[in-house]
XYZ file of C-alpha atoms in Angstrom:
384
model
C 152.565 1.359 125.358
C 154.369 1.761 122.029
C 158.077 2.601 122.266
C 160.209 3.293 119.204
C 163.985 3.270 119.507
C 165.975 5.028 116.805
C 169.380 3.409 116.397
C 170.616 -0.145 116.972
C 173.794 0.720 118.859
C 174.575 -0.333 122.398
C 172.388 2.219 124.160
C 169.358 1.606 121.979
C 169.715 -2.169 122.075
C 170.075 -2.117 125.860
C 166.721 -0.334 126.123
C 165.109 -2.686 123.611
C 166.477 -5.881 125.164
C 165.493 -5.027 128.722
C 162.014 -3.859 127.703
C 161.560 -7.013 125.645
C 162.465 -8.998 128.741
C 159.865 -7.085 130.779
C 157.390 -8.082 128.106
C 154.456 -5.689 128.456
C 155.327 -2.912 125.950
C 155.423 -2.920 122.152
C 159.020 -2.174 121.169
C 160.452 -1.462 117.733
C 163.985 -0.452 116.736
C 164.542 1.620 113.584
C 168.089 1.342 112.221
C 169.270 3.292 109.178
C 171.911 0.730 108.133
C 170.895 -2.249 106.040
C 172.522 -4.612 108.545
C 175.176 -4.823 111.224
C 178.707 -4.117 110.029
C 181.996 -5.199 111.563
C 183.189 -2.322 113.784
C 186.956 -2.039 113.747
C 187.673 -1.408 117.392
C 187.425 -2.852 120.884
C 185.919 -1.542 124.084
C 187.078 -1.394 127.670
C 183.845 -2.250 129.449
C 183.553 -1.005 133.019
C 181.493 -2.993 135.557
C 178.771 -0.330 135.325
C 178.235 -1.403 131.706
C 178.863 -5.126 132.115
C 176.175 -5.454 134.792
C 173.534 -4.787 132.118
C 174.395 -8.158 130.602
C 173.914 -9.778 134.006
C 170.375 -8.381 134.030
C 169.765 -9.998 130.632
C 171.124 -13.353 131.772
C 174.129 -12.888 129.477
C 176.847 -12.285 132.051
C 178.527 -15.647 131.481
C 178.323 -15.271 127.693
C 179.916 -11.815 127.967
C 182.820 -13.104 130.051
C 183.387 -15.933 127.572
C 183.883 -13.344 124.822
C 186.052 -10.992 126.891
C 189.412 -10.720 128.590
C 189.901 -9.206 132.030
C 191.977 -6.035 132.028
C 193.752 -6.018 135.375
C 196.401 -3.313 134.907
C 196.646 0.123 133.313
C 200.047 1.622 132.477
C 200.998 5.103 131.304
C 204.354 5.411 129.523
C 206.334 8.409 128.356
C 207.584 8.778 124.774
C 210.889 7.115 125.761
C 209.028 4.041 127.008
C 209.499 4.713 130.732
C 206.531 3.697 132.880
C 205.126 6.827 134.523
C 202.531 4.979 136.558
C 200.817 1.626 136.845
C 197.316 1.135 138.208
C 196.025 -2.168 139.566
C 192.562 -2.236 137.997
C 191.664 -5.468 139.741
C 192.136 -3.871 143.162
C 190.551 -0.582 142.125
C 187.373 -2.237 140.860
C 187.245 -5.229 143.196
C 183.953 -4.124 144.780
C 182.207 -3.813 141.418
C 183.594 -6.431 139.043
C 186.389 -6.633 136.466
C 187.152 -4.310 133.605
C 186.639 -6.297 130.405
C 188.195 -6.034 126.956
C 185.591 -6.961 124.346
C 184.827 -6.078 120.750
C 181.918 -3.827 119.930
C 180.668 -6.445 117.480
C 180.422 -9.046 120.236
C 178.514 -6.656 122.505
C 176.026 -5.906 119.731
C 175.682 -9.602 118.930
C 174.893 -10.454 122.557
C 172.274 -7.719 122.856
C 170.602 -8.741 119.593
C 170.475 -12.373 120.752
C 168.053 -11.361 123.513
C 165.608 -9.604 121.157
C 162.555 -11.215 119.556
C 162.936 -11.720 115.830
C 161.565 -8.738 113.901
C 162.210 -6.136 116.601
C 164.790 -4.332 114.421
C 163.741 -2.755 111.155
C 166.829 -2.110 109.020
C 167.102 0.499 106.264
C 164.844 2.901 108.190
C 166.585 6.269 108.321
C 164.578 8.692 110.462
C 164.537 12.223 109.069
C 162.181 14.026 111.434
C 160.354 13.712 114.729
C 157.559 15.857 116.138
C 154.787 15.928 118.712
C 151.255 15.101 117.676
C 148.931 15.440 120.636
C 149.735 12.754 123.144
C 151.977 10.864 120.712
C 155.184 11.353 118.715
C 155.382 10.987 114.943
C 158.515 9.925 113.094
C 159.100 10.084 109.346
C 161.696 8.013 107.548
C 163.550 8.569 104.306
C 161.349 6.161 102.373
C 158.222 8.132 103.326
C 157.002 5.809 106.078
C 155.496 7.261 109.260
C 155.569 5.782 112.749
C 153.442 6.745 115.750
C 154.713 6.131 119.259
C 154.000 6.964 122.898
C 157.708 7.351 123.644
C 160.736 7.712 121.377
C 164.279 6.809 122.380
C 166.876 8.608 120.274
C 169.974 6.401 120.254
C 171.285 7.222 116.797
C 174.857 8.068 117.731
C 177.179 11.015 117.889
C 175.956 12.325 114.518
C 172.324 12.009 115.613
C 169.750 13.137 113.073
C 167.146 13.237 115.861
C 169.299 15.617 117.924
C 169.777 17.833 114.870
C 166.041 17.818 114.178
C 165.301 18.880 117.756
C 168.094 21.362 118.492
C 169.759 22.238 115.201
C 173.520 22.129 114.852
C 175.138 21.523 118.259
C 178.760 22.602 118.623
C 181.280 19.782 119.007
C 184.117 19.649 121.517
C 187.029 18.986 119.141
C 190.435 17.906 120.471
C 192.142 18.630 117.157
C 193.330 15.004 116.957
C 192.469 11.956 114.891
C 192.675 8.435 116.278
C 193.444 5.521 113.965
C 192.554 2.026 115.160
C 193.353 -1.474 113.991
C 193.787 -5.051 115.161
C 197.341 -6.286 115.790
C 198.654 -9.686 116.949
C 197.946 -10.497 120.599
C 201.691 -10.877 121.270
C 202.045 -7.087 120.983
C 200.720 -6.398 124.503
C 201.301 -7.863 127.957
C 198.376 -10.085 128.985
C 195.513 -8.291 130.740
C 197.408 -4.978 130.594
C 196.312 -1.751 128.943
C 199.375 0.288 127.975
C 199.333 3.873 126.720
C 202.267 5.921 125.463
C 201.868 9.691 125.706
C 204.162 11.806 123.562
C 204.018 15.192 121.813
C 201.877 14.920 118.660
C 201.611 11.160 119.129
C 199.536 8.938 121.381
C 199.582 5.136 121.182
C 197.272 2.824 123.115
C 197.418 -0.979 123.284
C 194.185 -2.636 124.426
C 194.080 -6.468 124.733
C 191.026 -8.214 123.327
C 190.218 -11.951 123.197
C 191.979 -12.637 119.868
C 193.916 -9.482 119.033
C 195.216 -6.231 120.441
C 193.278 -3.087 119.588
C 195.856 -0.469 118.614
C 194.921 3.226 118.756
C 197.275 5.862 117.355
C 196.360 9.500 117.910
C 197.943 12.317 115.890
C 197.018 15.968 115.214
C 194.516 16.327 112.396
C 197.005 18.438 110.427
C 199.390 15.457 110.345
C 196.766 12.747 109.929
C 196.966 10.690 106.715
C 194.336 10.786 104.002
C 191.508 8.366 104.904
C 191.197 7.460 101.221
C 194.838 6.362 100.993
C 195.655 2.679 100.944
C 196.605 0.810 104.097
C 200.354 0.860 103.473
C 200.389 4.643 103.018
C 198.276 5.239 106.144
C 200.499 3.034 108.272
C 203.644 4.545 106.760
C 202.532 8.081 107.605
C 201.533 7.125 111.159
C 204.758 5.203 111.707
C 206.796 8.221 110.683
C 204.973 10.480 113.163
C 205.204 8.013 116.040
C 208.884 7.303 115.335
C 209.645 11.024 115.595
C 207.600 11.799 118.698
C 207.350 8.522 120.674
C 210.237 6.393 119.371
C 210.105 3.701 122.036
C 206.635 2.491 121.135
C 207.262 2.795 117.394
C 209.823 -0.007 117.699
C 207.510 -2.485 119.430
C 207.345 -5.795 117.554
C 204.065 -6.370 115.667
C 202.727 -2.817 116.211
C 202.458 -2.183 112.487
C 201.164 -5.634 111.549
C 197.450 -5.497 110.802
C 195.126 -8.402 111.470
C 192.224 -7.815 109.129
C 190.932 -4.776 107.358
C 192.016 -1.170 106.834
C 192.634 1.083 109.881
C 189.503 2.717 111.272
C 189.477 6.521 111.635
C 187.874 8.029 114.747
C 187.810 11.862 114.810
C 188.504 12.848 118.404
C 185.458 15.026 119.014
C 182.407 14.714 121.213
C 179.128 16.544 121.708
C 176.532 17.287 124.391
C 172.869 17.899 123.569
C 171.257 20.968 125.196
C 168.853 18.575 126.955
C 168.372 14.817 127.241
C 164.591 14.998 126.981
C 162.338 16.737 124.461
C 158.842 16.822 122.978
C 157.165 17.299 126.331
C 159.191 14.458 127.883
C 158.059 11.904 125.337
C 161.564 11.627 123.860
C 164.831 10.639 125.565
C 168.323 10.925 124.064
C 170.440 7.925 125.102
C 174.149 7.325 124.604
C 176.175 9.436 122.183
C 173.083 11.110 120.729
C 172.663 12.895 124.056
C 176.131 12.929 125.611
C 178.844 11.825 123.204
C 182.151 10.477 124.466
C 185.753 10.535 123.369
C 187.388 7.105 123.599
C 189.692 8.459 126.321
C 188.889 6.852 129.683
C 186.983 4.208 127.715
C 183.707 4.903 129.486
C 181.346 5.893 126.659
C 179.977 2.418 125.958
C 179.453 1.731 129.656
C 177.524 4.974 130.065
C 175.354 4.203 127.043
C 174.518 0.767 128.421
C 173.763 1.985 131.934
C 171.734 4.934 130.616
C 169.742 2.549 128.459
C 169.178 0.192 131.370
C 168.013 3.034 133.621
C 165.553 4.218 130.974
C 164.249 0.705 130.377
C 163.651 0.328 134.108
C 161.660 3.561 134.363
C 159.613 2.773 131.260
C 158.927 -0.760 132.499
C 157.108 0.794 135.472
C 155.033 3.119 133.297
C 152.138 3.046 130.893
C 151.144 5.567 128.219
C 149.578 7.901 130.776
C 152.667 7.979 133.050
C 155.443 7.735 130.457
C 156.363 11.426 130.651
C 156.991 11.199 134.391
C 159.157 8.115 133.783
C 161.295 10.011 131.265
C 161.647 12.938 133.681
C 162.804 10.591 136.460
C 165.327 9.028 134.116
C 166.712 12.447 133.221
C 167.212 13.386 136.868
C 168.979 10.112 137.609
C 171.224 9.912 134.559
C 172.156 13.393 133.365
C 174.481 14.540 136.206
C 176.456 11.296 136.208
C 176.856 10.981 132.448
C 177.843 14.618 132.028
C 180.426 14.326 134.828
C 181.924 11.235 133.192
C 182.103 13.053 129.860
C 183.869 16.034 131.458
C 186.520 13.757 132.943
C 187.000 12.021 129.609
C 187.668 15.444 128.083
C 190.151 16.326 130.847
C 192.045 13.104 130.300
C 192.238 13.834 126.569
C 193.978 17.131 127.332
C 196.758 15.214 129.076
C 197.000 12.387 126.564
C 197.006 14.444 123.381
C 199.310 17.449 123.240
C 201.168 18.954 120.316
C 204.290 20.495 121.861
C 207.294 18.840 123.467
C 207.376 21.293 126.382
C 203.771 20.434 127.331
C 204.522 16.726 127.003
C 207.502 17.017 129.372
C 205.367 18.764 132.002
C 202.596 16.174 131.704
C 205.067 13.310 132.032
C 206.393 14.876 135.244
C 202.849 15.282 136.507
C 202.019 11.648 135.770
C 204.929 10.479 137.914
C 203.335 12.046 140.989
C 199.574 12.312 140.384
C 197.597 9.079 139.946
C 195.395 9.052 136.873
C 192.545 7.956 139.140
C 192.555 11.501 140.552
C 191.329 12.663 137.143
C 188.726 9.932 136.697
C 187.255 9.986 140.197
C 183.674 10.603 139.050
C 183.806 7.479 136.887
C 184.634 5.368 139.930
C 182.145 7.289 142.093
C 179.372 6.698 139.566
C 179.558 2.983 140.332
C 178.305 3.805 143.832
C 175.448 6.008 142.620
C 171.899 4.867 141.791
C 171.633 4.892 138.025
């Protein structure tokens, strides 16, 4: 059976790597970029995502490139700790939460692929049914014929647009700016977030640096074309006004590496996760896009990809459609529930007015954040 995967992100590479390991299907990945680029942010990888690397025999390699994140703290704008969650105890039945760079995750997944699986510079423009196959056309005029297509081309998916037209985004009205800061900025193994009006700051330990995320309303967000000093100056001014305690942290404004990375805080949900008579599956952000809040998007993409690879590994060309339907029934309710909770958490983390921030800070003193993210924990008990 011929399977074409559009997009060499985590979801697409998870499908490709696991199918390559199974060994009895022809797998090709089409990636529009000319090569892998350094991605300027880190990822909090839940056990439900990390277990995919165990299946590939890369669990030890993943842990060598990661740090365990054993505590999660929420602070108010004055620096007071509103609550502290013991992640080690919370996740003890499943495995640790890991801090790891996106680049390292991609590198590990690629290492398990046969040479030549990925075709770079192949931007897919259209996809359509042709009898019992699917045809894809790329920007350079090439055509590809496949039994099954996996759309894993990200939150701005061209495949999703081709299938469903313009799908409305869920927009928080905030921008998040991310950069690497010295590791001394954060307490070891501790994720710390500071929630203030018109300013959110997150500190996420990684193996060599701390991933800093600063969220501000889009109306206040600096010009992405400005130079680094101007971007940092504008963000520092906003944070100093609205969350002064965190603005004074040593090393917060010291960049390790390149210019801050802008992440518009919006997500999207496709009308369906299957199409073209169940010969196409939308995996990861192309189907259900995630905000970085709750940090569960990458884990869902990996687990969704693994679930699809499993179903397809049991199928041949004549039974592929049933495999895609089974995958949809298994994955869709869980992924959509996780996305909804990520959106709910964003409403608490990112507010514009001081009065709303005061109420949320009071709420956080009495309601554990795990009450908001219960489906994420529950999903680790569900077949996926």
